[in-house]
Amino acid sequence: MDASLTASRNVQSNTKQQLALVPVIDLLSPGSAGAIADACRSHGFFKAVNHGMAVGITETLEAEAMAFFALPRGDKINSSFGFTKPLGYGCGNIGTNGDVGSLEYLIVSDTDNSTPTMPIALCHAMDAYMTIVQEVAGRVLELMAEGLGMEDTNVFRGMVHRDGSDELLRLNHYPPSLRLEEAPGTGFGEHTDPQLMSLLRSNSVSGLQIALRDGTWLPVAPDTESVFVNVGDAMQVLTNGRYRSVRHRVVAEPGTGEADVLSRLSTIYFGGPAPAERIVPVAGLMGALEVSEYMSFTWEEYKSAAYKTKLGACRLEPFLLKELGAEETTATSS
């Protein structure tokens, strides 16, 4: 066999093997920014270790969340009466467009001024968790910018950590009792996250999968000591496609034996900007002749459009400029 052909096949094989592994990045290592940039380009996803999140705070939130989800359904619904929709408790339905999953959930916002009647211990646990997860997310956003060689490494963090930014905390609970008979395996259907990024932590029950570039699904083994980072749609636009948002899902198969009685619990932080923030490729990143791949839009416009679509839709497609070099229009122009 021709030596060059053999070498080419070996490179392709090695590349596939690398893509079939979840990137693991030590946030304290000197090369973390470059490693994060590589992971955001190749997978849109990575596992972060040495993240600095206190074990006690995460374990307390997990315990309080499980206690909340163990309450009678009526009590959980009543606890959401004070929330502004779509915040609060939900079960089965994902959004308002007919998507369903084998889960129940609780969504809270750092800036929501409503007065729900949730258990006090759970409120305190979520507040404490939000404080530390915001710091970790901010550090990751700085490293994302640094990995692109940007002079202003605060550009992404500044969008998320400012007054009026759209930061959410979501608790997803997948008990065996909610697994759908008519759609076996459905936990939370495939989708991308609209925000800049999301940061996920789960208990030891598996289910998370990410889509690779070739369309295959890669199971992500749970790791209670690590956090997982997803690139979101807004970050894809801000980097003009350099970083790619990752399609992911949760598969809740019945399993056998011990798996039948275990519930998956995941805690997801979503980092979004203020509603009026305009989402366009960052000027300091664009080359002299580089053209934006996307229309200009605000976060409020994109969020509104995204939540009107089915979960699995390609939410960025309506905002994609079909021909590079076309005159840029706003997302709301006719």
Short mmCIF file of C-alpha atoms in Angstrom, two decimals:
data_model
loop_
_atom_site.label_atom_id
_atom_site.label_comp_id
_atom_site.label_asym_id
_atom_site.label_seq_id
_atom_site.Cartn_x
_atom_site.Cartn_y
_atom_site.Cartn_z
CA MET A 1 0.00 0.00 0.00
CA ASP A 2 1.19 3.51 -0.82
CA ALA A 3 2.91 5.04 2.23
CA SER A 4 1.14 8.42 1.83
CA LEU A 5 -2.26 6.69 1.66
CA THR A 6 -1.47 4.71 4.79
CA ALA A 7 -0.42 7.87 6.61
CA SER A 8 -3.59 9.64 5.51
CA ARG A 9 -5.77 6.79 6.78
CA ASN A 10 -3.89 6.76 10.08
CA VAL A 11 -4.51 10.49 10.51
CA GLN A 12 -8.22 10.02 9.78
CA SER A 13 -8.40 7.12 12.23
CA ASN A 14 -6.64 9.09 14.96
CA THR A 15 -8.94 12.08 14.36
CA LYS A 16 -12.04 9.89 14.73
CA GLN A 17 -10.65 8.37 17.93
CA GLN A 18 -9.99 11.83 19.34
CA LEU A 19 -13.50 13.03 18.44
CA ALA A 20 -14.98 9.95 20.11
CA LEU A 21 -13.56 11.12 23.43
CA VAL A 22 -14.94 13.92 25.56
CA PRO A 23 -12.22 16.58 25.95
CA VAL A 24 -11.10 16.89 29.58
CA ILE A 25 -9.57 20.23 30.56
CA ASP A 26 -7.86 21.23 33.78
CA LEU A 27 -8.92 24.84 34.34
CA LEU A 28 -5.77 25.46 36.40
CA SER A 29 -3.32 24.24 33.77
CA PRO A 30 -1.22 26.80 31.85
CA GLY A 31 -2.56 25.59 28.50
CA SER A 32 -6.24 25.56 29.46
CA ALA A 33 -7.24 28.47 27.19
CA GLY A 34 -5.86 26.80 24.08
CA ALA A 35 -7.34 23.44 25.06
CA ILE A 36 -10.76 25.04 25.58
CA ALA A 37 -10.57 26.73 22.18
CA ASP A 38 -9.76 23.40 20.53
CA ALA A 39 -12.64 21.67 22.34
CA CYS A 40 -15.11 24.43 21.45
CA ARG A 41 -14.13 24.11 17.79
CA SER A 42 -14.19 20.31 17.59
CA HIS A 43 -16.97 19.31 20.00
CA GLY A 44 -18.63 22.44 21.34
CA PHE A 45 -18.35 20.65 24.65
CA PHE A 46 -15.80 19.66 27.29
CA LYS A 47 -15.41 18.35 30.81
CA ALA A 48 -13.75 20.73 33.27
CA VAL A 49 -11.74 19.53 36.24
CA ASN A 50 -10.09 21.61 38.97
CA HIS A 51 -12.98 24.03 38.60
CA GLY A 52 -13.04 25.17 42.23
CA MET A 53 -16.69 24.44 43.03
CA ALA A 54 -17.04 23.50 46.69
CA VAL A 55 -18.23 19.92 47.13
CA GLY A 56 -20.32 20.79 50.16
CA ILE A 57 -22.37 23.38 48.27
CA THR A 58 -23.07 21.07 45.34
CA GLU A 59 -23.99 18.15 47.59
CA THR A 60 -26.32 20.33 49.64
CA LEU A 61 -28.14 21.52 46.52
CA GLU A 62 -28.47 17.96 45.25
CA ALA A 63 -29.94 16.80 48.56
CA GLU A 64 -32.42 19.69 48.75
CA ALA A 65 -33.41 19.25 45.11
CA MET A 66 -34.10 15.55 45.59
CA ALA A 67 -36.16 16.36 48.68
CA PHE A 68 -38.18 18.88 46.66
CA PHE A 69 -38.83 16.46 43.80
CA ALA A 70 -39.93 13.83 46.33
CA LEU A 71 -42.82 16.06 47.42
CA PRO A 72 -46.37 15.37 46.21
CA ARG A 73 -46.93 16.85 42.77
CA GLY A 74 -49.54 19.27 44.06
CA ASP A 75 -47.05 20.74 46.53
CA LYS A 76 -44.47 21.20 43.77
CA ILE A 77 -47.00 22.94 41.54
CA ASN A 78 -48.15 25.19 44.37
CA SER A 79 -44.56 26.23 45.03
CA SER A 80 -44.46 27.77 41.54
CA PHE A 81 -47.49 30.01 41.87
CA GLY A 82 -45.29 33.00 42.64
CA PHE A 83 -43.02 32.53 39.64
CA THR A 84 -43.14 34.45 36.38
CA LYS A 85 -43.53 31.97 33.51
CA PRO A 86 -41.64 30.06 32.18
CA LEU A 87 -39.86 29.94 35.54
CA GLY A 88 -40.92 27.54 38.24
CA TYR A 89 -41.89 23.87 38.32
CA GLY A 90 -42.83 21.82 35.28
CA CYS A 91 -43.37 18.17 34.47
CA GLY A 92 -43.28 16.32 31.16
CA ASN A 93 -43.82 19.25 28.82
CA ILE A 94 -40.72 20.97 27.44
CA GLY A 95 -41.72 24.41 26.24
CA THR A 96 -45.08 25.17 24.64
CA ASN A 97 -44.67 23.52 21.24
CA GLY A 98 -45.59 19.93 22.03
CA ASP A 99 -42.18 18.59 23.07
CA VAL A 100 -42.26 16.17 25.98
CA GLY A 101 -39.70 14.32 28.06
CA SER A 102 -39.37 11.90 30.94
CA LEU A 103 -38.56 14.58 33.47
CA GLU A 104 -39.71 17.17 35.91
CA TYR A 105 -37.82 20.37 36.45
CA LEU A 106 -37.44 23.61 38.33
CA ILE A 107 -36.19 26.81 36.65
CA VAL A 108 -35.14 29.93 38.54
CA SER A 109 -33.60 33.23 37.45
CA ASP A 110 -30.99 35.27 39.25
CA THR A 111 -32.86 38.48 38.36
CA ASP A 112 -36.48 37.36 38.86
CA ASN A 113 -38.29 39.41 41.48
CA SER A 114 -41.22 37.04 41.97
CA THR A 115 -42.01 35.56 45.38
CA PRO A 116 -42.52 31.80 45.12
CA THR A 117 -43.24 29.62 48.14
CA MET A 118 -40.46 27.09 47.65
CA PRO A 119 -38.82 25.40 50.64
CA ILE A 120 -36.45 27.86 52.33
CA ALA A 121 -33.60 25.33 52.49
CA LEU A 122 -33.82 24.77 48.74
CA CYS A 123 -33.81 28.53 48.07
CA HIS A 124 -30.68 28.97 50.19
CA ALA A 125 -28.99 26.02 48.47
CA MET A 126 -29.74 27.42 45.01
CA ASP A 127 -28.50 30.89 45.99
CA ALA A 128 -25.23 29.45 47.29
CA TYR A 129 -24.79 27.31 44.19
CA MET A 130 -25.57 30.20 41.85
CA THR A 131 -22.83 32.27 43.47
CA ILE A 132 -20.11 29.70 42.87
CA VAL A 133 -21.30 28.53 39.45
CA GLN A 134 -21.32 32.13 38.19
CA GLU A 135 -17.69 32.47 39.18
CA VAL A 136 -16.73 29.23 37.41
CA ALA A 137 -18.72 30.21 34.32
CA GLY A 138 -17.04 33.61 34.28
CA ARG A 139 -13.61 32.03 34.39
CA VAL A 140 -14.52 29.66 31.55
CA LEU A 141 -15.82 32.57 29.45
CA GLU A 142 -12.54 34.41 29.98
CA LEU A 143 -10.58 31.35 28.86
CA MET A 144 -12.83 31.01 25.80
CA ALA A 145 -11.86 34.53 24.77
CA GLU A 146 -8.19 34.02 25.60
CA GLY A 147 -8.11 30.85 23.53
CA LEU A 148 -9.18 32.90 20.50
CA GLY A 149 -6.28 35.30 21.06
CA MET A 150 -8.55 38.19 21.95
CA GLU A 151 -7.05 41.20 23.72
CA ASP A 152 -10.22 41.80 25.73
CA THR A 153 -10.63 38.50 27.55
CA ASN A 154 -13.59 39.94 29.46
CA VAL A 155 -15.73 40.38 26.34
CA PHE A 156 -17.88 37.26 26.86
CA ARG A 157 -17.88 37.36 30.65
CA GLY A 158 -18.91 41.02 30.54
CA MET A 159 -21.99 40.16 28.49
CA VAL A 160 -23.16 37.56 30.98
CA HIS A 161 -22.12 39.09 34.30
CA ARG A 162 -23.68 42.53 34.10
CA ASP A 163 -26.87 44.08 35.44
CA GLY A 164 -29.92 42.71 33.69
CA SER A 165 -28.19 39.70 32.14
CA ASP A 166 -30.26 36.57 31.54
CA GLU A 167 -28.80 33.90 33.81
CA LEU A 168 -30.86 30.84 34.69
CA LEU A 169 -30.49 27.81 36.91
CA ARG A 170 -32.37 24.68 35.94
CA LEU A 171 -32.77 21.46 37.94
CA ASN A 172 -33.79 18.45 35.82
CA HIS A 173 -35.05 15.29 37.53
CA TYR A 174 -35.53 12.06 35.55
CA PRO A 175 -37.31 9.51 37.79
CA PRO A 176 -38.13 6.05 36.40
CA SER A 177 -41.82 6.72 37.09
CA LEU A 178 -41.90 9.40 34.35
CA ARG A 179 -40.28 7.41 31.57
CA LEU A 180 -42.55 7.52 28.54
CA GLU A 181 -44.01 4.24 27.35
CA GLU A 182 -44.97 5.74 23.98
CA ALA A 183 -41.47 7.11 23.40
CA PRO A 184 -38.95 4.80 25.10
CA GLY A 185 -35.58 6.39 25.65
CA THR A 186 -36.94 9.93 25.65
CA GLY A 187 -35.51 11.90 28.53
CA PHE A 188 -34.87 15.32 27.02
CA GLY A 189 -34.84 15.50 23.24
CA GLU A 190 -31.92 16.69 21.13
CA HIS A 191 -31.35 20.44 21.02
CA THR A 192 -28.78 23.20 21.29
CA ASP A 193 -28.76 25.79 24.07
CA PRO A 194 -29.56 29.34 22.89
CA GLN A 195 -27.27 31.15 25.38
CA LEU A 196 -23.53 31.83 25.23
CA MET A 197 -22.77 28.78 27.29
CA SER A 198 -24.20 26.37 29.82
CA LEU A 199 -22.47 24.60 32.66
CA LEU A 200 -23.83 21.25 33.80
CA ARG A 201 -23.32 19.06 36.80
CA SER A 202 -25.14 15.77 37.46
CA ASN A 203 -25.34 12.95 39.94
CA SER A 204 -23.91 9.53 39.11
CA VAL A 205 -26.77 8.40 36.83
CA SER A 206 -25.96 8.38 33.11
CA GLY A 207 -28.04 9.60 30.18
CA LEU A 208 -26.31 12.63 28.64
CA GLN A 209 -25.19 12.32 25.01
CA ILE A 210 -23.62 14.82 22.60
CA ALA A 211 -23.72 14.78 18.80
CA LEU A 212 -20.41 14.62 16.96
CA ARG A 213 -19.79 16.35 13.64
CA ASP A 214 -20.63 13.17 11.70
CA GLY A 215 -24.02 12.93 13.42
CA THR A 216 -23.19 10.04 15.73
CA TRP A 217 -24.13 10.29 19.40
CA LEU A 218 -21.42 10.07 22.04
CA PRO A 219 -22.53 8.99 25.54
CA VAL A 220 -21.01 11.17 28.27
CA ALA A 221 -20.14 9.23 31.40
CA PRO A 222 -21.35 11.01 34.55
CA ASP A 223 -18.70 12.44 36.84
CA THR A 224 -19.90 13.98 40.08
CA GLU A 225 -16.56 15.70 40.66
CA SER A 226 -16.48 17.51 37.31
CA VAL A 227 -18.61 20.01 35.41
CA PHE A 228 -19.48 19.93 31.72
CA VAL A 229 -19.54 22.98 29.47
CA ASN A 230 -21.76 23.39 26.39
CA VAL A 231 -21.16 26.03 23.74
CA GLY A 232 -24.46 27.81 22.99
CA ASP A 233 -25.94 29.34 19.85
CA ALA A 234 -25.13 32.92 20.88
CA MET A 235 -21.45 32.03 21.27
CA GLN A 236 -21.44 30.47 17.80
CA VAL A 237 -22.61 33.79 16.37
CA LEU A 238 -20.27 35.90 18.52
CA THR A 239 -17.30 33.89 17.24
CA ASN A 240 -18.66 33.76 13.66
CA GLY A 241 -18.71 29.98 13.70
CA ARG A 242 -15.29 29.41 15.24
CA TYR A 243 -16.98 27.88 18.28
CA ARG A 244 -19.92 25.61 17.47
CA SER A 245 -22.97 25.05 19.64
CA VAL A 246 -23.38 21.39 20.52
CA ARG A 247 -26.50 19.30 19.98
CA HIS A 248 -27.15 17.17 23.03
CA ARG A 249 -29.88 15.09 24.64
CA VAL A 250 -30.65 12.93 27.66
CA VAL A 251 -31.66 9.32 27.04
CA ALA A 252 -33.64 7.74 29.86
CA GLU A 253 -33.67 4.04 29.05
CA PRO A 254 -35.41 1.72 31.54
CA GLY A 255 -32.33 -0.42 32.00
CA THR A 256 -32.25 -3.45 34.28
CA GLY A 257 -31.71 -4.06 37.93
CA GLU A 258 -30.36 -1.11 39.87
CA ALA A 259 -30.85 1.34 36.99
CA ASP A 260 -34.63 0.91 37.25
CA VAL A 261 -34.79 2.63 40.63
CA LEU A 262 -32.24 5.39 40.13
CA SER A 263 -33.15 8.93 39.18
CA ARG A 264 -30.90 11.22 37.21
CA LEU A 265 -30.56 14.74 38.61
CA SER A 266 -28.76 17.42 36.65
CA THR A 267 -28.14 21.05 37.52
CA ILE A 268 -27.60 23.40 34.58
CA TYR A 269 -26.49 27.02 34.67
CA PHE A 270 -27.29 29.03 31.52
CA GLY A 271 -25.28 32.18 30.81
CA GLY A 272 -27.20 34.63 28.63
CA PRO A 273 -26.77 38.37 28.03
CA ALA A 274 -29.19 41.21 28.71
CA PRO A 275 -32.27 41.32 26.44
CA ALA A 276 -31.05 44.36 24.47
CA GLU A 277 -27.54 42.93 23.90
CA ARG A 278 -26.88 42.74 20.16
CA ILE A 279 -25.51 39.37 19.10
CA VAL A 280 -23.01 39.92 16.30
CA PRO A 281 -19.51 38.58 15.65
CA VAL A 282 -17.05 40.29 17.99
CA ALA A 283 -15.20 43.05 16.14
CA GLY A 284 -11.80 42.24 17.64
CA LEU A 285 -12.06 38.69 16.31
CA MET A 286 -13.04 39.33 12.71
CA GLY A 287 -10.41 39.37 9.99
CA ALA A 288 -10.07 42.33 7.63
CA LEU A 289 -12.02 40.64 4.83
CA GLU A 290 -14.17 38.39 6.98
CA VAL A 291 -17.94 38.64 6.56
CA SER A 292 -20.50 37.79 9.23
CA GLU A 293 -22.30 34.50 8.66
CA TYR A 294 -25.34 35.74 10.58
CA MET A 295 -27.87 38.52 10.65
CA SER A 296 -27.67 41.00 13.48
CA PHE A 297 -30.18 40.40 16.27
CA THR A 298 -30.68 41.07 19.95
CA TRP A 299 -30.76 38.39 22.61
CA GLU A 300 -34.44 39.16 23.22
CA GLU A 301 -35.22 38.61 19.53
CA TYR A 302 -33.32 35.34 19.38
CA LYS A 303 -34.70 33.99 22.62
CA SER A 304 -38.25 34.80 21.56
CA ALA A 305 -37.76 33.11 18.18
CA ALA A 306 -36.05 30.06 19.70
CA TYR A 307 -38.81 29.40 22.20
CA LYS A 308 -41.41 29.41 19.42
CA THR A 309 -39.74 26.50 17.63
CA LYS A 310 -39.72 22.78 18.26
CA LEU A 311 -36.94 21.61 20.56
CA GLY A 312 -34.93 19.86 17.86
CA ALA A 313 -35.10 22.67 15.30
CA CYS A 314 -31.96 24.34 14.02
CA ARG A 315 -32.70 27.62 15.74
CA LEU A 316 -29.90 29.56 14.09
CA GLU A 317 -30.91 28.70 10.54
CA PRO A 318 -33.42 31.60 10.11
CA PHE A 319 -30.65 34.01 11.16
CA LEU A 320 -28.04 32.60 8.79
CA LEU A 321 -27.00 34.78 5.87
CA LYS A 322 -27.45 32.40 2.96
CA GLU A 323 -24.74 34.00 0.88
CA LEU A 324 -21.69 35.46 2.55
CA GLY A 325 -21.23 39.01 1.50
CA ALA A 326 -24.97 39.63 1.30
CA GLU A 327 -26.12 42.88 2.81
CA GLU A 328 -26.71 42.35 6.52
CA THR A 329 -30.24 42.79 7.75
CA THR A 330 -31.70 42.67 11.22
CA ALA A 331 -33.61 39.66 12.44
CA THR A 332 -36.79 41.71 12.56
CA SER A 333 -36.66 43.27 9.09
CA SER A 334 -39.21 42.20 6.47
#
